Coordinates of N, CA and C in Angstrom, one line a residue:
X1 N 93.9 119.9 100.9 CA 93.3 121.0 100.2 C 91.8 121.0 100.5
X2 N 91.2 122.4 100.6 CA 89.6 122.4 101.4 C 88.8 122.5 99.6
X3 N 87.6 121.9 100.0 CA 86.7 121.5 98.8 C 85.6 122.0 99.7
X4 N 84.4 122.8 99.2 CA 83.5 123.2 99.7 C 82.3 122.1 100.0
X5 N 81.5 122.3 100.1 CA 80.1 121.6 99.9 C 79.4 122.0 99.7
X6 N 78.0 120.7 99.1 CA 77.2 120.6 98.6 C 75.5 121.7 99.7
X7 N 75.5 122.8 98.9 CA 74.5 123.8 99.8 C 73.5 123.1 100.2
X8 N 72.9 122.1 99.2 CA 71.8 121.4 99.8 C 72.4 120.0 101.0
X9 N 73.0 119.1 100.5 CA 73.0 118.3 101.3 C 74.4 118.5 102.4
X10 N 75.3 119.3 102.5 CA 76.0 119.9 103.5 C 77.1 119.2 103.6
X11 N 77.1 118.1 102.6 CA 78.2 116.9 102.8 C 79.3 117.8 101.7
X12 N 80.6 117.3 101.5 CA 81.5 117.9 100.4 C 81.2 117.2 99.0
X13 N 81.2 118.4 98.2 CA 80.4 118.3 97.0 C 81.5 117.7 95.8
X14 N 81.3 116.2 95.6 CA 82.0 115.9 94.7 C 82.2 116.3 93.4
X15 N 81.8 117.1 93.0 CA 82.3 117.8 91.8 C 83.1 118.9 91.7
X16 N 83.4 119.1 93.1 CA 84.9 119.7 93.5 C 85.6 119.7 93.9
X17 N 85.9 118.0 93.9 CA 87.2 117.4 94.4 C 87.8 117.4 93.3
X18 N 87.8 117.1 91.7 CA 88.3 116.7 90.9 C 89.9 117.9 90.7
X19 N 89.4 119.2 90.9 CA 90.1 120.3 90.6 C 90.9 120.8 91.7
X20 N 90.8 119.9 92.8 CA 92.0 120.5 94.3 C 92.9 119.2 94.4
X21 N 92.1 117.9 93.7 CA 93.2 117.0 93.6 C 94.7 117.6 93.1
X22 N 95.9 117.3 93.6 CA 97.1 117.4 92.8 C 98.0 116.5 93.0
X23 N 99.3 116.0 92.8 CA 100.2 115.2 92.7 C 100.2 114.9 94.2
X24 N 99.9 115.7 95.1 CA 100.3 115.4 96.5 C 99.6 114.9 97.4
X25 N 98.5 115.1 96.5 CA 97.0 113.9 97.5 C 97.4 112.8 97.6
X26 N 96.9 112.8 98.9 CA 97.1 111.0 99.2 C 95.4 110.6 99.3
X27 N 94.9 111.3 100.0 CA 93.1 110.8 100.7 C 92.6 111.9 100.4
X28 N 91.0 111.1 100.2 CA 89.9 112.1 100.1 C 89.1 111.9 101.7
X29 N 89.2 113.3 102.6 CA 88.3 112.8 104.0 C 87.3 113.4 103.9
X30 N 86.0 113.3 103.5 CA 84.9 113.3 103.5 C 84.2 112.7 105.0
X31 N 83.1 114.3 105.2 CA 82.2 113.8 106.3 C 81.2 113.6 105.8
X32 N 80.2 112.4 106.9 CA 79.2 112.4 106.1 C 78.4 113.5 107.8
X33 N 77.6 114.5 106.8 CA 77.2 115.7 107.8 C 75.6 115.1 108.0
X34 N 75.7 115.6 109.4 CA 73.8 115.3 110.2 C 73.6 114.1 109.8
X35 N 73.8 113.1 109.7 CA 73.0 111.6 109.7 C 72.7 111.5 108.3
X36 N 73.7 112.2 107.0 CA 73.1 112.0 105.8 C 74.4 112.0 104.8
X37 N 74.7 110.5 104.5 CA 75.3 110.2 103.5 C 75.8 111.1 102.6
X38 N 77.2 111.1 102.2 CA 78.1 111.9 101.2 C 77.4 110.8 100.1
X39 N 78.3 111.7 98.4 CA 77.8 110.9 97.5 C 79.0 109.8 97.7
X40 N 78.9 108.6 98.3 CA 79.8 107.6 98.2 C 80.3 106.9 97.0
X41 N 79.8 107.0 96.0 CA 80.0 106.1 94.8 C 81.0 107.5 93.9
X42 N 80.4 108.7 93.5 CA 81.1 109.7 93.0 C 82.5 109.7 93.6
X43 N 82.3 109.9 95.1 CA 84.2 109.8 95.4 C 84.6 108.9 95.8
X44 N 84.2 107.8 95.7 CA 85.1 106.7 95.5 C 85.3 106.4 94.0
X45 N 84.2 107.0 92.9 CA 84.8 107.0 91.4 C 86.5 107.8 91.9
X46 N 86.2 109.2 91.9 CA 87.4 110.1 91.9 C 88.6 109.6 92.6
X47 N 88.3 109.1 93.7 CA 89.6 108.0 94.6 C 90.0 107.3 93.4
X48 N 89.1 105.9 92.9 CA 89.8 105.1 92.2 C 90.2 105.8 90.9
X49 N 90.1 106.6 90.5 CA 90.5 107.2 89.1 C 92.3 108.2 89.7
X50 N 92.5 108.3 90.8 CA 93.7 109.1 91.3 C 94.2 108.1 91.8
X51 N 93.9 107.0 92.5 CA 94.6 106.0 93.2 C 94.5 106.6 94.8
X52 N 93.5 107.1 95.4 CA 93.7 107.6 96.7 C 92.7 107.0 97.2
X53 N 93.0 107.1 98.6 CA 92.4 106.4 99.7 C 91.3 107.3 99.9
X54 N 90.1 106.6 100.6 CA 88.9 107.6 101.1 C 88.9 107.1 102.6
X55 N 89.0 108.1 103.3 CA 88.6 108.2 104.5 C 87.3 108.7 105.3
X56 N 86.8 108.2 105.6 CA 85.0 108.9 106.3 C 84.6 109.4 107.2
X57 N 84.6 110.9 107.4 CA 84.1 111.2 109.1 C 83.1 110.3 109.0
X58 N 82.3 109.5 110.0 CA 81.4 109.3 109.9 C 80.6 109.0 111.0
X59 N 81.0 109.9 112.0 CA 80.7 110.2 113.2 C 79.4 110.5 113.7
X60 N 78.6 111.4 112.5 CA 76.9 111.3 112.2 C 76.1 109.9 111.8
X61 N 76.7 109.5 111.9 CA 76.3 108.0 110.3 C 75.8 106.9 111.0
X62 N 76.4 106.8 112.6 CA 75.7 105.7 113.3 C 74.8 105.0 113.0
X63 N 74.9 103.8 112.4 CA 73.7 103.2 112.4 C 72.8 103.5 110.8
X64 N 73.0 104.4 110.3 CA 72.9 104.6 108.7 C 73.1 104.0 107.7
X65 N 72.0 103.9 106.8 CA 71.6 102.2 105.8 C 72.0 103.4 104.6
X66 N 72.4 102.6 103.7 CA 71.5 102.7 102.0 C 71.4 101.7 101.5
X67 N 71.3 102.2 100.2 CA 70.2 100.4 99.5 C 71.3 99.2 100.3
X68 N 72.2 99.4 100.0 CA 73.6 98.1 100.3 C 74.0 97.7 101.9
X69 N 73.0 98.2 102.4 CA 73.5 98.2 103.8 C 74.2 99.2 104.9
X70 N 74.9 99.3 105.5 CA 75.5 100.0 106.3 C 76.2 101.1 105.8
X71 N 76.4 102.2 105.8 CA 77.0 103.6 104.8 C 78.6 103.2 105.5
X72 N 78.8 102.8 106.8 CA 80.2 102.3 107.2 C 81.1 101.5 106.3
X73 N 80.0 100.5 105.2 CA 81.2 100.0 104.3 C 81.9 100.5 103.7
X74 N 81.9 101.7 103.3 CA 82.2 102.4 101.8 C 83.5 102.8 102.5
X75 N 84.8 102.9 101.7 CA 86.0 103.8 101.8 C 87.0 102.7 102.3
X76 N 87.7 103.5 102.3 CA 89.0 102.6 103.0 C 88.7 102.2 104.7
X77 N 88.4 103.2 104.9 CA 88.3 103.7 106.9 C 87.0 104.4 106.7
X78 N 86.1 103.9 107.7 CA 85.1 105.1 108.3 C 85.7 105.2 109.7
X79 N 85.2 106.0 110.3 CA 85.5 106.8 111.8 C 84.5 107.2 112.3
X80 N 84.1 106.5 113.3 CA 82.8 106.8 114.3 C 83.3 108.1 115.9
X81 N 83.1 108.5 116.1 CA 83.0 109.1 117.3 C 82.5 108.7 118.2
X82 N 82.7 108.5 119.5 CA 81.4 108.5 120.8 C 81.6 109.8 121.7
X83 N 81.8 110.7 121.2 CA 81.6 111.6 122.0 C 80.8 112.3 122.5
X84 N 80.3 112.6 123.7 CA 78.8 112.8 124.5 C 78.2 113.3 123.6
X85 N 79.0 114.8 123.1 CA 77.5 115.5 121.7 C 76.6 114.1 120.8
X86 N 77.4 112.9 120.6 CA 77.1 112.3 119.2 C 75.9 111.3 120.0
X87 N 75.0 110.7 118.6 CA 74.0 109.5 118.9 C 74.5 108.5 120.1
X88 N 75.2 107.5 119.9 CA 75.8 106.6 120.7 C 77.1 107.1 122.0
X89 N 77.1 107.4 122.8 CA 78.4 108.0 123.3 C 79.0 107.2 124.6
X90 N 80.1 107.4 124.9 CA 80.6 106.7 126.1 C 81.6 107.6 126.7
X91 N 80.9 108.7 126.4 CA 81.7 109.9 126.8 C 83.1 111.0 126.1
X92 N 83.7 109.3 125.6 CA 84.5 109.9 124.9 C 84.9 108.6 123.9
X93 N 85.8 108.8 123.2 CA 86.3 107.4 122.4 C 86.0 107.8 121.1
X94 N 86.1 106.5 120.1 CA 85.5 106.2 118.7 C 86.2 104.6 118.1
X95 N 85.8 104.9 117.4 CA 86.1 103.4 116.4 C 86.4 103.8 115.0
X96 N 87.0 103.2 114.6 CA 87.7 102.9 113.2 C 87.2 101.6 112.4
X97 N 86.7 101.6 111.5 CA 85.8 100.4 110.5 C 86.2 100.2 109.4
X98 N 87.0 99.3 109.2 CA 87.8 98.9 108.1 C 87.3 97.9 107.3
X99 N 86.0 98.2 106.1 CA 85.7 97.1 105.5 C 86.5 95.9 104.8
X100 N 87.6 96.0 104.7 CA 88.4 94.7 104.1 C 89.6 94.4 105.1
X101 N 90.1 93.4 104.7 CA 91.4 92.7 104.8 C 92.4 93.3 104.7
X102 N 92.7 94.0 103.3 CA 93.7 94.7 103.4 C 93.7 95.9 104.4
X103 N 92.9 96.6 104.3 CA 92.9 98.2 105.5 C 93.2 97.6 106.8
X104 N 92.3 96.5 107.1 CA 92.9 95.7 108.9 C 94.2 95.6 109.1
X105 N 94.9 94.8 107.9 CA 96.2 94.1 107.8 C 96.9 95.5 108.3
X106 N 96.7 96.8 107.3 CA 97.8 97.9 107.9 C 97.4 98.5 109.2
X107 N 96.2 98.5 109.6 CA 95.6 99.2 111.0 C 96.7 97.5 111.8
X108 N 96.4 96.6 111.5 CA 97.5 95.7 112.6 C 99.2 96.0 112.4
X109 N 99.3 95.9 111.0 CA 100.5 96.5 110.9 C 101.7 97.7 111.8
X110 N 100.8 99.0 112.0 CA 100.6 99.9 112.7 C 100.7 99.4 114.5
X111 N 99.7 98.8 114.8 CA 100.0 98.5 116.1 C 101.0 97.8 116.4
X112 N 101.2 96.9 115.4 CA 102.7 95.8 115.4 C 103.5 96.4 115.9
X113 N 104.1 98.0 115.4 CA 105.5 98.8 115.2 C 105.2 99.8 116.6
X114 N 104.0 99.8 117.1 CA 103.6 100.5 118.3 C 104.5 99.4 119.8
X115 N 104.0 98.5 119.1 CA 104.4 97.2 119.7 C 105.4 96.9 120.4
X116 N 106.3 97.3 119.0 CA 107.9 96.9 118.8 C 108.4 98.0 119.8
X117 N 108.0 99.5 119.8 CA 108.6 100.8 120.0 C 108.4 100.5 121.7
X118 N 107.4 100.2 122.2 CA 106.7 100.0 123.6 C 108.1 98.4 124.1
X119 N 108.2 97.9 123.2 CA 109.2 97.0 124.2 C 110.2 97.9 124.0
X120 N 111.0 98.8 123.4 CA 112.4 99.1 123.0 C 112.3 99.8 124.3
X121 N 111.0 101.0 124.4 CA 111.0 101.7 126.0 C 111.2 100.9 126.6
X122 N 110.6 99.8 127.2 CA 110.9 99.0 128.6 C 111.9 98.5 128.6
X123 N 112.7 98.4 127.8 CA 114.2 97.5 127.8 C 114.6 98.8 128.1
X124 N 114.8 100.1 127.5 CA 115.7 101.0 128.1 C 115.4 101.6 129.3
X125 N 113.9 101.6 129.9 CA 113.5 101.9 131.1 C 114.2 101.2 132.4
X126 N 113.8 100.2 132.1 CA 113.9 98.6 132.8 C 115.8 99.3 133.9
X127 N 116.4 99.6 132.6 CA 118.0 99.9 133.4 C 118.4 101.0 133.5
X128 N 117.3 102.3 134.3 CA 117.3 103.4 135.3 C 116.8 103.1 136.2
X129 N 117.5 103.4 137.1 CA 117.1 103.3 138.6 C 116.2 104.3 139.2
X130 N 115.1 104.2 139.4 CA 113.9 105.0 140.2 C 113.0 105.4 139.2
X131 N 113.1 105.0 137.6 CA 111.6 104.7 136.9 C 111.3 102.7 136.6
X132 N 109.8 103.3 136.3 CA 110.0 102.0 136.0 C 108.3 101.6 134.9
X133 N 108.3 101.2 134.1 CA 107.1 101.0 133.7 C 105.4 100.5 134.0
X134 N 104.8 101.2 133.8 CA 103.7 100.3 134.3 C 102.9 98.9 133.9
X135 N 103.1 98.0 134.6 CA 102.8 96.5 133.8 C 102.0 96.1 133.0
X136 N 101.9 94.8 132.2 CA 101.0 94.9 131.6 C 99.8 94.2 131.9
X137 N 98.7 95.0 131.9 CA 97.5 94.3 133.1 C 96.8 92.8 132.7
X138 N 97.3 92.2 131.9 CA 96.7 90.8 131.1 C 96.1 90.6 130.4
X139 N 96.3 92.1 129.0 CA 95.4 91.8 127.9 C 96.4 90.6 126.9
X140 N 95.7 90.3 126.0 CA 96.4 89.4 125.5 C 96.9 90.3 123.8
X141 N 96.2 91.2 124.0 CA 97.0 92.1 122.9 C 96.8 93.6 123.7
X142 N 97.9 94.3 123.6 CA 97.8 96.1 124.1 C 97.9 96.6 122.2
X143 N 97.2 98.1 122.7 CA 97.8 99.1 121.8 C 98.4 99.9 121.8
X144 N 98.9 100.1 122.9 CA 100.4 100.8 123.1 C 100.0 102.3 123.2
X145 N 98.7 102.5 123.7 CA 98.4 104.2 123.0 C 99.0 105.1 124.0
X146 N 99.3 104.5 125.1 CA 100.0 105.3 126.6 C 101.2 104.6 126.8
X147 N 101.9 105.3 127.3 CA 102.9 104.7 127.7 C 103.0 105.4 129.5
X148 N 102.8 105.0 130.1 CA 103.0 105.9 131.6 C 104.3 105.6 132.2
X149 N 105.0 106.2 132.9 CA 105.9 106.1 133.3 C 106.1 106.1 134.4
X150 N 106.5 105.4 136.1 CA 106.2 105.9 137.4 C 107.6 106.3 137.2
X151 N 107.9 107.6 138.4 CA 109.2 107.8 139.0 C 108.9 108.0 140.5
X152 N 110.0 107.5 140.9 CA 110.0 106.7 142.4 C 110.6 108.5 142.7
X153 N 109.9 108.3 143.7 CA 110.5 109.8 144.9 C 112.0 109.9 145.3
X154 N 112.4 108.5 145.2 CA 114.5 108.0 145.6 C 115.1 108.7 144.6
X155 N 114.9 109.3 143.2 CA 115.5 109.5 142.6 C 116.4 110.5 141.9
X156 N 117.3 111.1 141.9 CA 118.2 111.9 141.1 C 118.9 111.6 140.6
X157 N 119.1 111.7 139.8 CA 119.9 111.5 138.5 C 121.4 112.6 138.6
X158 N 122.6 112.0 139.0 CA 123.4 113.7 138.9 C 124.2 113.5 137.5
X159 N 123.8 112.5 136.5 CA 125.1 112.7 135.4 C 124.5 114.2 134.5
X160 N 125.3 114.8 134.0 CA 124.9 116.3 133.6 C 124.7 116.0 132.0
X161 N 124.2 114.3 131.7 CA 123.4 114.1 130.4 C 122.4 113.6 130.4
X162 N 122.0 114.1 131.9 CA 120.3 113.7 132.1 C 119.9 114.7 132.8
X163 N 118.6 114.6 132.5 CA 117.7 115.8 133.4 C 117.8 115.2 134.9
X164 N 118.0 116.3 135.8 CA 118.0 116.3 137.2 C 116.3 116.1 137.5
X165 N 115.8 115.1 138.8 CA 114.8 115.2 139.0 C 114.5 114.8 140.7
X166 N 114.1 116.2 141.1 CA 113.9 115.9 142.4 C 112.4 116.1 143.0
X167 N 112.4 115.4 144.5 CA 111.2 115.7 145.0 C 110.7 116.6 145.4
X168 N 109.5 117.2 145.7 CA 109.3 118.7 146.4 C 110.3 119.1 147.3
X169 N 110.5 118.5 148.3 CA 111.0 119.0 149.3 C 113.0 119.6 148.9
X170 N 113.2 119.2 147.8 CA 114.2 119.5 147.2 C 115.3 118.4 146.8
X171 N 114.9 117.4 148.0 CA 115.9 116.2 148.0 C 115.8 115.0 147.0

């Protein structure tokens, strides 16, 4: 549900979250806009009073204090950007900042089942002939965010419950 913002500080104006909350909210995603802190304590009142999660653009916020230190602790998740427009960039990317234990646990949780899904592929890959997976380069943990697949130029497939796949030249 869209909640306007605050005219002066540009951020979303917590005193109109209370009235777009409904049964079906899960999270409140709050940005914090231009390098200036949302009211963080107001909506995380309104989170803990609904039981929802806060999530933080917080892609301006690099590096951003208040009295308690880093504006990144607050919420369930902050989200940083590196994208060229932003302060810190690396072109492209971002980061996810999970102040506690629990939020980690499920952000590992999540990779776990990325995990699991990424072997099921290579066991079913593994036994077609002319793909084959790309190895794993020796990290000692992946995140599974790609999965690439080579197909060998040998290859057609003629059973008529698989896609046909041939080379340019037609063969």
């Amino acid at each position: 549900m869209f909640v306007d913002i605050d005219p002066v500080t540009f951020n979303l104006d917590p005193n109109r979250i209370e009235a777009a909350i409904t049964p079906r909210t899960t999270a409140i995603l709050p940005v914090h806009v231009y390098g200036n802190p949302c009211d963080v304590e107001a909506i995380q009142t309104l989170a803990d009073n609904d039981n929802l999660r806060v999530i933080y653009d917080a892609a301006h916020t690099f590096g951003v204090q208040d009295q308690g230190g880093s504006i990144l602790r607050h919420g369930d998740l902050s989200v940083l950007s590196f994208h060229a427009t932003k302060l810190f960039n690396t072109c492209e990317g971002g980061a996810i900042i999970c102040p506690d234990a629990k939020s980690k646990l499920h952000i590992d949780r999540a990779l776990a089942r990325r995990a699991e899904i990424a072997a099921h592929y290579r066991e079913a890959i593994d036994n077609i002939p002319g793909l084959a997976c790309v190895p794993n380069a020796g990290q000692r943990i992946a995140n599974h965010a790609y999965f690439p697949i080579l197909v060998f130029s040998t290859i057609l497939m003629r059973s008529p419950s698989r896609m046909s796949i041939t080379t340019r030249n037609g063969s």
